[in-house]
Amino acid sequence: MNKYKVLGIAVVTVVTAIVASSCKNKRSPGWEYAPNMYEKIAFDPDQANPNFKDGKTAQLPPAGTTPVGFTRFDYPKTMDGYNQASIEVKSILAPTAKNMEEGKALFMTFCSPCHGKTGEGDGIVTTHGFPPPPSYSKGQSSRGGAMKDLTDGKIYHTITYGLNAMGSYASQLNPEERWKVVLYVHHLQTL
Ligand code: HEC
């Protein structure tokens, strides 16, 4: 046997052994180059985590904390929440011409189809059998009191949660936009 033949047999044997052994465990990826590229150190949110008491990675934020950029409105969708907001919640916006103009544009888009362009409660959908909302300037609120006396907090609460046939606008209008609309509703209350 010459030495090349011996070397050839040795190479074939080693390669066969590698190929055969690499297929043994179908779940194993085999030899990984730089495994830290595949196996990251960070936990996935749905992964079990021994670092926390409840063993979960996704933890709730600590009680009483507010995410950056989030505006709190801690008044529940109840009559008590409505009355409490009426006393405590005041607009964060100055009644400038620009805010009024933007409030008007938002009102025309989101509110006028029911409340009407002048807040009389004669919007287009009321001509199709939808119960007409009370006039902002002359009507009575179903929760008591004249519509023209509705406060910042009561209007903001209504936009946030809706009321009976009126839905919530919390997902369409962010807090600042809601305050712009409130500004315009105050204007319509005086008509
Ligand atoms: C789908 C029709 C509809 C739309 C759109 C709508 N509303 Fe209303 N809204 C109503 C009805 C109906 C009522 C009367 C509800 C009741 O008293 O049962 C009402 C009542 C109100 C009240 C009186 C709440 C109270 O305490 O009595 C306010 C303020 C108000 N809406 C503001 C708005 C604003 C601002 C928008 C736009 C962001 C809007 N609404 C959009 C139908 C609508």
Coordinates of C-alpha atoms and ligand atoms in Angstrom, one line a residue:
M1 CA 0.0 0.0 0.0
N2 CA 1.5 3.3 -0.9
K3 CA 1.2 6.2 1.5
Y4 CA -1.4 8.1 -0.7
K5 CA -3.8 5.1 -0.5
V6 CA -3.4 5.1 3.3
L7 CA -4.1 8.9 3.5
G8 CA -7.1 8.4 1.1
I9 CA -8.6 5.7 3.3
A10 CA -8.1 7.8 6.4
V11 CA -9.8 10.9 4.9
V12 CA -12.8 8.8 3.7
T13 CA -13.1 7.2 7.1
V14 CA -13.0 10.6 8.9
V15 CA -15.5 12.2 6.5
T16 CA -17.9 9.2 6.7
A17 CA -17.7 9.4 10.5
I18 CA -18.5 13.1 10.5
V19 CA -21.4 12.8 8.1
A20 CA -22.8 9.7 9.9
S21 CA -22.6 11.3 13.3
S22 CA -24.0 14.7 12.3
C23 CA -27.3 13.0 11.2
K24 CA -27.9 11.2 14.5
N25 CA -29.9 13.9 16.2
K26 CA -32.3 15.5 13.8
R27 CA -33.2 18.3 16.2
S28 CA -29.6 19.4 16.6
P29 CA -28.2 22.1 14.2
G30 CA -24.8 20.4 14.5
W31 CA -21.7 22.4 14.8
E32 CA -22.6 26.1 14.8
Y33 CA -20.2 28.8 13.8
A34 CA -20.3 31.7 16.4
P35 CA -23.4 30.4 18.2
N36 CA -24.0 33.7 20.0
M37 CA -25.4 34.9 16.7
Y38 CA -28.2 32.4 17.0
E39 CA -28.6 32.1 20.8
K40 CA -29.1 35.6 22.0
I41 CA -28.7 36.6 25.6
A42 CA -31.9 38.6 25.8
F43 CA -35.1 36.9 26.9
D44 CA -38.1 36.9 24.5
P45 CA -41.3 38.3 26.1
D46 CA -43.1 34.9 26.1
Q47 CA -40.1 33.1 27.5
A48 CA -39.9 31.6 31.0
N49 CA -37.6 33.7 33.2
P50 CA -36.0 32.5 36.5
N51 CA -35.1 36.2 37.4
F52 CA -38.6 37.1 38.3
K53 CA -40.8 35.6 41.1
D54 CA -43.6 34.7 38.8
G55 CA -41.2 33.2 36.3
K56 CA -42.4 35.3 33.4
T57 CA -40.3 37.7 31.2
A58 CA -43.2 40.0 30.3
Q59 CA -43.7 42.0 33.5
L60 CA -46.5 44.6 34.2
P61 CA -45.2 48.1 34.8
P62 CA -45.0 49.0 38.5
A63 CA -48.3 50.4 39.9
G64 CA -48.7 54.1 39.6
T65 CA -46.2 54.6 36.8
T66 CA -47.1 56.4 33.6
P67 CA -45.4 55.6 30.2
V68 CA -43.5 58.5 28.6
G69 CA -45.8 60.6 26.4
F70 CA -49.0 59.0 27.8
T71 CA -51.7 61.3 29.2
R72 CA -53.5 59.9 32.2
F73 CA -57.3 60.2 32.5
D74 CA -58.1 58.3 35.7
Y75 CA -61.9 58.7 35.7
P76 CA -63.9 55.6 35.1
K77 CA -66.8 55.3 32.6
T78 CA -69.4 55.8 35.3
M79 CA -71.7 58.7 36.5
D80 CA -69.2 59.2 39.4
G81 CA -66.3 59.4 37.0
Y82 CA -68.2 61.9 34.9
N83 CA -69.0 64.1 37.8
Q84 CA -65.5 63.9 39.3
A85 CA -63.9 64.8 35.9
S86 CA -66.3 67.7 35.7
I87 CA -64.9 69.1 39.0
E88 CA -61.2 68.2 38.5
V89 CA -60.3 68.1 34.8
K90 CA -59.6 71.4 33.0
S91 CA -58.4 71.9 29.4
I92 CA -54.7 71.8 28.8
L93 CA -55.0 74.0 25.7
A94 CA -55.0 77.8 25.4
P95 CA -58.1 79.0 23.5
T96 CA -56.1 80.3 20.6
A97 CA -57.5 80.9 17.1
K98 CA -55.3 78.1 15.7
N99 CA -56.6 75.5 18.3
M100 CA -60.1 76.6 17.6
E101 CA -59.7 76.2 13.9
E102 CA -58.2 72.7 14.3
G103 CA -61.0 71.8 16.8
K104 CA -63.5 72.9 14.2
A105 CA -62.0 70.8 11.5
L106 CA -62.0 67.7 13.8
F107 CA -65.5 68.4 14.9
M108 CA -66.7 68.6 11.3
T109 CA -65.1 65.2 10.6
F110 CA -66.0 63.2 13.7
C111 CA -69.0 64.9 15.3
S112 CA -71.0 66.8 12.8
P113 CA -72.5 63.7 11.1
C114 CA -74.7 63.3 14.2
H115 CA -74.5 66.6 16.1
G116 CA -74.8 68.8 13.0
K117 CA -72.5 71.5 11.8
T118 CA -73.8 74.0 14.3
G119 CA -74.3 71.5 17.1
E120 CA -78.1 71.6 16.8
G121 CA -78.3 67.8 16.8
D122 CA -79.5 67.7 13.2
G123 CA -76.6 65.9 11.5
I124 CA -77.1 63.9 8.3
V125 CA -77.4 60.5 10.1
T126 CA -80.4 61.8 12.1
T127 CA -82.3 61.9 8.8
H128 CA -81.8 58.1 8.5
G129 CA -83.6 57.2 11.8
F130 CA -80.6 57.7 14.2
P131 CA -81.8 59.3 17.5
P132 CA -80.9 63.0 17.3
P133 CA -78.5 64.2 20.0
P134 CA -79.6 67.2 22.1
S135 CA -78.6 70.7 20.9
Y136 CA -75.4 71.9 22.5
S137 CA -77.0 75.4 23.1
K138 CA -80.6 74.6 23.8
G139 CA -80.9 70.9 24.7
Q140 CA -80.9 69.0 28.0
S141 CA -78.3 66.4 28.8
S142 CA -79.7 62.9 29.5
R143 CA -77.4 63.0 32.6
G144 CA -79.0 66.1 33.9
G145 CA -78.5 69.8 33.4
A146 CA -78.5 72.0 30.3
M147 CA -76.1 71.1 27.4
K148 CA -74.8 74.7 27.3
D149 CA -73.5 74.2 30.9
L150 CA -71.4 71.0 30.1
T151 CA -67.9 71.5 31.5
D152 CA -64.5 70.8 30.1
G153 CA -64.4 67.5 32.1
K154 CA -67.9 66.3 31.1
I155 CA -67.3 66.9 27.4
Y156 CA -63.8 65.3 27.5
H157 CA -65.3 62.3 29.5
T158 CA -68.0 61.9 26.8
I159 CA -65.5 62.0 23.9
T160 CA -63.3 59.5 25.7
Y161 CA -66.0 57.0 26.6
G162 CA -69.0 57.8 24.5
L163 CA -72.6 57.8 25.9
N164 CA -75.3 55.4 25.0
A165 CA -75.8 55.6 21.2
M166 CA -72.6 57.7 20.8
G167 CA -69.4 55.7 20.7
S168 CA -66.0 56.4 22.2
Y169 CA -63.6 58.5 20.2
A170 CA -60.6 57.6 22.3
S171 CA -59.0 55.6 19.4
Q172 CA -59.6 58.3 16.8
L173 CA -58.7 61.4 18.7
N174 CA -55.6 61.7 20.9
P175 CA -55.9 63.8 24.2
E176 CA -54.7 67.0 22.5
E177 CA -57.1 66.6 19.6
R178 CA -59.9 65.9 22.1
W179 CA -59.2 69.2 23.9
K180 CA -59.3 71.0 20.6
V181 CA -62.8 69.5 19.9
V182 CA -63.9 70.5 23.5
L183 CA -62.8 74.1 22.6
Y184 CA -65.1 74.1 19.6
V185 CA -68.0 72.5 21.4
H186 CA -67.8 75.3 24.0
H187 CA -68.1 77.7 21.1
L188 CA -71.2 75.8 19.8
Q189 CA -72.7 76.0 23.3
T190 CA -73.0 79.7 23.0
L191 CA -74.8 79.8 19.6
Ligands
HEC1 C1 -73.0 58.4 15.9 C2 -73.5 59.7 16.2 C3 -72.7 60.6 17.1 C4 -71.4 61.1 16.9 C5 -70.6 60.8 15.7 C6 -71.0 61.9 18.0 N1 -72.0 61.9 18.9 FE1 -72.0 63.0 20.7 N2 -73.9 62.3 21.1 C7 -74.7 61.4 20.3 C8 -75.9 61.1 20.9 C9 -77.0 60.3 20.4 C10 -75.9 61.8 22.2 C11 -76.9 61.7 23.3 C12 -76.6 60.5 24.1 C13 -77.6 60.3 25.3 O1 -77.7 61.3 26.0 O2 -78.1 59.2 25.5 C14 -74.6 62.5 22.2 C15 -74.2 63.3 23.3 C16 -73.1 64.0 23.3 C17 -72.7 65.0 24.4 C18 -73.5 65.2 25.7 C19 -73.0 64.4 26.8 C20 -73.8 64.5 28.1 O3 -73.2 64.5 29.1 O4 -75.0 64.7 28.0 C21 -71.5 65.5 24.1 C22 -70.7 66.6 24.8 C23 -71.1 65.0 22.8 N3 -72.1 64.1 22.4 C24 -70.0 65.3 22.1 C25 -69.6 64.7 20.9 C26 -68.4 65.0 20.3 C27 -67.4 66.1 20.7 C28 -68.3 64.2 19.2 C29 -67.2 64.1 18.2 C30 -65.9 63.7 18.7 C31 -69.5 63.4 19.1 N4 -70.2 63.7 20.2 C32 -69.8 62.5 18.1 C33 -74.3 61.0 19.0 C34 -73.1 61.2 18.4

